[in-house]
Amino acid sequence: MRVSRGPSEGYVRSRVPRGFHLEVARSIQRALASKVVEEDLVNIDNVDLVSGVDVAYINHGDVEIGVSVASTYSLSNSSIIEWSCWVGPVTFPYVPTLLSFRELKPVVNAYLRLRTKPQVVLIDGHGRAHPYRLGIASHFGVCMRIPTIGVAKSLLYGKVDRVEGPILDVGTNEVIGWAIRCAPGKPTYVSVGYGVSLGSAVNLIKRLCVGSQMPIPILHSHNMANNLKRRITKKLMSEKSIEELDSECRSSMRDYL
DNA sequence: GCGACAG
DNA sequence: ATCTTGTCGC
């Protein structure tokens, strides 16, 4: 049985930047969480285009650079039909329960660069399976008003009793997500992001996790982000601005299309 | 007291 | 997530 009550507020506060108001952040999370729709805004069975977003990081001296990629998979074509990328500075640190304050900008920017918008977006991280019910997948969905699903490799908050089954809130026993097993020994945690029911979310993720812990769209974005990261790391020594690197990455996409 | 804790 | 050497296997 896997259980996580999430990090204590004291721990979170100790890791937050100077001048950052945690109380305000929590109010924002509670407010946006109340806007989450947990019903299907689209018929999942008829969905064709599903995007997945992932972010890789580069430590460049005292600056951290984020490399985000959004990939769109067509279920009818069984292939990736488009992908986009974004390169830029990331200043907020990783703090459990505040992931969206760090990754939302890279994720949104990569998503906005997709020429064809998908019907559903998959985000690596949790959605409602979050102590304030607003993981990055829900945060993204509420802001962009598009159906989203949170897909994570480990638990942030909640308890799971079976290899496959519900993720329950430790305090209220409310179902906040679902654990599935698509890869041997490795669980995949699915939770509602926005505009989709948990049942539909689980069905869609199962269709997209082909022998892997992660669904195809996120897997592709993950690989592309790391490819770009490798290229960029070499060029970083040759005094180039982040803007130039971003521009070069957008152009280099054509090599793959 | 020790460990927990998306990416 | 990232850092990081050698090592195992196709």
XYZ file of C-alpha atoms (C1' of nucleotides) in Angstrom:
274
model
C 0.000 0.000 0.000
C 1.416 3.357 -1.066
C 0.604 6.449 1.017
C 1.617 10.085 0.790
C 0.254 12.926 2.834
C 2.302 15.400 0.871
C 4.989 17.714 2.213
C 4.296 19.800 5.325
C 3.550 23.481 4.835
C 6.632 24.243 6.883
C 8.821 22.344 4.457
C 7.180 24.032 1.476
C 7.603 27.471 3.024
C 11.289 26.824 3.680
C 11.890 26.094 0.015
C 9.943 28.963 -1.493
C 11.835 32.041 -2.827
C 12.257 35.158 -0.705
C 9.249 37.451 -1.087
C 6.950 34.703 -2.381
C 3.626 34.712 -0.541
C 2.629 31.094 0.035
C -0.755 32.092 1.458
C -1.602 33.932 -1.746
C -0.501 30.967 -3.820
C -2.761 28.685 -1.779
C -5.743 31.037 -2.240
C -5.137 31.025 -5.970
C -4.956 27.236 -5.998
C -8.170 26.894 -4.002
C -9.952 29.424 -6.219
C -8.885 27.776 -9.483
C -9.543 24.302 -8.076
C -13.187 25.282 -7.580
C -13.405 25.987 -11.303
C -12.309 22.517 -12.351
C -14.916 20.628 -14.366
C -14.820 16.869 -13.824
C -17.226 15.944 -16.599
C -16.499 15.142 -20.235
C -16.594 18.331 -22.288
C -15.759 16.199 -25.322
C -16.675 12.637 -26.262
C -13.463 10.819 -25.422
C -14.384 7.912 -27.709
C -14.393 10.277 -30.688
C -11.194 12.115 -29.794
C -8.456 11.942 -32.412
C -5.798 14.530 -31.547
C -4.111 14.198 -28.152
C -1.111 16.334 -27.177
C 1.459 15.641 -24.503
C 3.841 18.175 -22.959
C 7.118 17.679 -21.133
C 9.965 19.889 -19.894
C 13.719 19.242 -19.593
C 16.153 21.479 -17.716
C 19.687 22.740 -18.255
C 21.795 24.199 -15.456
C 23.752 26.991 -17.064
C 25.817 28.500 -14.290
C 23.443 30.321 -11.990
C 20.734 30.317 -14.644
C 18.320 27.465 -15.266
C 16.983 26.989 -18.778
C 13.762 25.159 -19.530
C 13.276 23.219 -22.772
C 9.614 22.368 -23.306
C 8.026 20.310 -26.070
C 4.386 19.719 -27.024
C 3.627 16.772 -29.316
C 0.309 15.941 -30.941
C -0.587 12.305 -31.599
C -3.355 11.296 -33.972
C -5.178 8.168 -32.860
C -6.604 7.625 -36.360
C -3.163 7.883 -37.974
C -1.322 6.178 -35.121
C 1.427 8.767 -35.396
C 2.754 12.094 -34.156
C 1.471 14.712 -36.604
C 3.104 17.821 -35.122
C 5.330 19.026 -32.319
C 6.511 22.379 -31.072
C 9.123 23.616 -28.642
C 10.103 26.554 -26.463
C 13.373 27.477 -24.763
C 13.544 30.055 -21.995
C 14.700 30.888 -18.477
C 13.025 29.205 -15.499
C 13.463 31.036 -12.206
C 11.066 29.390 -9.774
C 12.540 26.318 -8.027
C 10.936 22.914 -7.807
C 8.801 22.806 -4.687
C 6.349 19.931 -4.228
C 2.711 21.159 -4.489
C 3.893 24.265 -6.387
C 5.080 22.621 -9.613
C 2.844 24.772 -11.814
C 4.546 27.940 -10.581
C 7.717 26.522 -12.102
C 6.518 24.644 -15.188
C 3.314 26.304 -16.332
C 5.073 28.972 -18.395
C 7.228 26.509 -20.378
C 4.243 24.193 -20.835
C 1.865 26.938 -21.989
C 4.387 28.444 -24.387
C 5.104 25.117 -26.091
C 1.369 24.421 -26.304
C 0.600 27.845 -27.835
C 3.103 27.169 -30.608
C 1.142 24.173 -31.875
C -0.504 25.216 -35.142
C -3.258 22.611 -34.820
C -4.922 22.487 -31.431
C -5.718 19.033 -29.950
C -8.938 17.920 -28.254
C -7.122 16.803 -25.098
C -3.782 17.714 -23.499
C -1.730 15.326 -21.354
C 0.527 16.870 -18.728
C 3.308 15.082 -16.876
C 2.317 15.578 -13.252
C -0.917 15.343 -11.300
C -4.258 17.044 -11.789
C -6.742 16.700 -8.937
C -4.460 14.300 -7.034
C -2.995 17.288 -5.221
C -3.444 18.536 -1.630
C -5.234 21.663 -2.935
C -6.862 19.830 -5.854
C -4.883 21.865 -8.363
C -1.910 20.006 -9.756
C -0.295 21.447 -12.880
C -2.653 19.530 -15.191
C -5.697 21.188 -13.605
C -3.973 24.577 -13.433
C -3.235 24.376 -17.155
C -6.733 23.187 -18.023
C -8.539 25.887 -16.063
C -6.333 28.617 -17.539
C -6.445 27.368 -21.133
C -10.029 26.065 -20.997
C -9.181 22.789 -22.694
C -9.610 19.195 -21.465
C -6.479 17.953 -19.686
C -5.313 14.802 -17.913
C -2.551 14.509 -15.331
C -0.187 11.561 -15.797
C 2.518 10.944 -13.172
C 5.099 8.289 -12.377
C 4.943 8.728 -8.622
C 2.485 9.803 -5.963
C 2.429 13.308 -4.514
C -0.663 13.039 -2.386
C -3.146 10.298 -1.541
C -3.140 6.575 -0.868
C -3.334 3.573 -3.144
C -4.183 0.115 -1.784
C -3.975 -1.986 -4.935
C -1.637 -2.139 -7.889
C -4.541 -0.936 -9.973
C -7.266 1.073 -8.319
C -8.360 4.407 -6.869
C -6.116 7.063 -5.358
C -7.944 8.181 -2.223
C -7.592 11.390 -0.264
C -5.949 10.411 3.024
C -8.399 12.484 5.037
C -11.705 12.354 3.196
C -11.441 9.065 1.257
C -12.525 11.012 -1.803
C -11.383 9.453 -5.097
C -8.842 11.893 -6.544
C -7.252 9.708 -9.188
C -6.548 6.203 -10.412
C -3.473 3.989 -10.454
C -2.963 1.787 -13.505
C -0.190 -0.556 -14.604
C 0.816 -0.398 -18.254
C 4.493 -1.281 -17.783
C 5.802 -4.207 -15.665
C 6.341 -3.120 -12.075
C 5.844 0.547 -12.831
C 2.600 2.278 -11.868
C 1.076 5.158 -13.789
C -0.992 7.624 -11.772
C -3.862 9.211 -13.667
C -5.991 12.088 -12.436
C -8.501 14.517 -13.873
C -6.977 17.734 -15.075
C -9.967 19.593 -16.462
C -13.040 18.920 -18.585
C -12.881 15.137 -18.503
C -14.230 12.420 -16.210
C -11.836 10.128 -14.354
C -13.231 7.089 -16.164
C -12.685 8.614 -19.593
C -9.225 9.786 -18.578
C -8.199 6.286 -17.513
C -9.563 4.750 -20.722
C -7.693 7.207 -22.920
C -4.408 6.836 -21.048
C -4.645 3.051 -21.254
C -5.023 3.314 -25.027
C -1.946 5.560 -25.235
C 0.398 3.697 -22.899
C 1.732 1.134 -25.351
C 3.953 -1.057 -23.187
C 5.218 2.047 -21.482
C 4.656 3.750 -18.168
C 3.872 6.982 -19.998
C 1.460 7.660 -22.896
C 2.862 8.148 -26.419
C 2.344 11.949 -26.658
C 4.266 12.652 -23.434
C 6.894 10.047 -24.285
C 7.565 11.741 -27.616
C 7.795 15.177 -26.023
C 10.122 13.779 -23.388
C 12.469 12.364 -26.031
C 12.418 15.512 -28.162
C 13.040 17.772 -25.176
C 16.107 15.715 -24.285
C 17.332 15.735 -27.892
C 17.065 19.518 -28.003
C 18.720 19.760 -24.621
C 21.736 17.854 -25.912
C 22.080 20.122 -28.926
C 21.682 23.256 -26.839
C 24.181 22.191 -24.193
C 26.906 22.079 -26.852
C 26.006 25.489 -28.287
C 25.787 27.121 -24.864
C 29.574 27.402 -24.647
C 29.562 29.536 -27.796
C 28.082 32.624 -26.187
C 24.543 32.509 -27.500
C 21.537 34.165 -25.929
C 18.573 32.133 -24.792
C 16.455 33.901 -27.432
C 18.807 32.729 -30.176
C 18.701 29.188 -28.865
C 14.905 29.308 -28.783
C 14.826 30.528 -32.379
C 17.287 27.867 -33.526
C 15.295 25.106 -31.868
C 12.105 26.229 -33.594
C 13.899 26.031 -36.936
C 15.555 22.694 -36.245
C 12.131 21.118 -35.787
C 11.856 20.949 -39.543
C 14.622 18.371 -39.578
C 12.198 15.979 -37.999
C 9.079 16.761 -40.009
C 13.849 10.754 15.712
C 13.479 9.486 10.690
C 11.355 9.883 6.443
C 7.873 11.714 3.378
C 7.952 15.010 -1.236
C 4.615 15.492 -9.146
C 9.109 17.406 -11.984
C 14.208 16.711 -12.701
C 19.764 16.891 -12.955
C 24.697 15.371 -11.907
C 27.841 11.587 -13.454
C 31.798 6.572 -14.998
C 31.960 2.736 -16.251
C 29.587 -1.220 -17.810
C 26.346 -4.584 -19.977
C 23.907 -5.987 -24.130
C 21.918 -5.888 -28.797
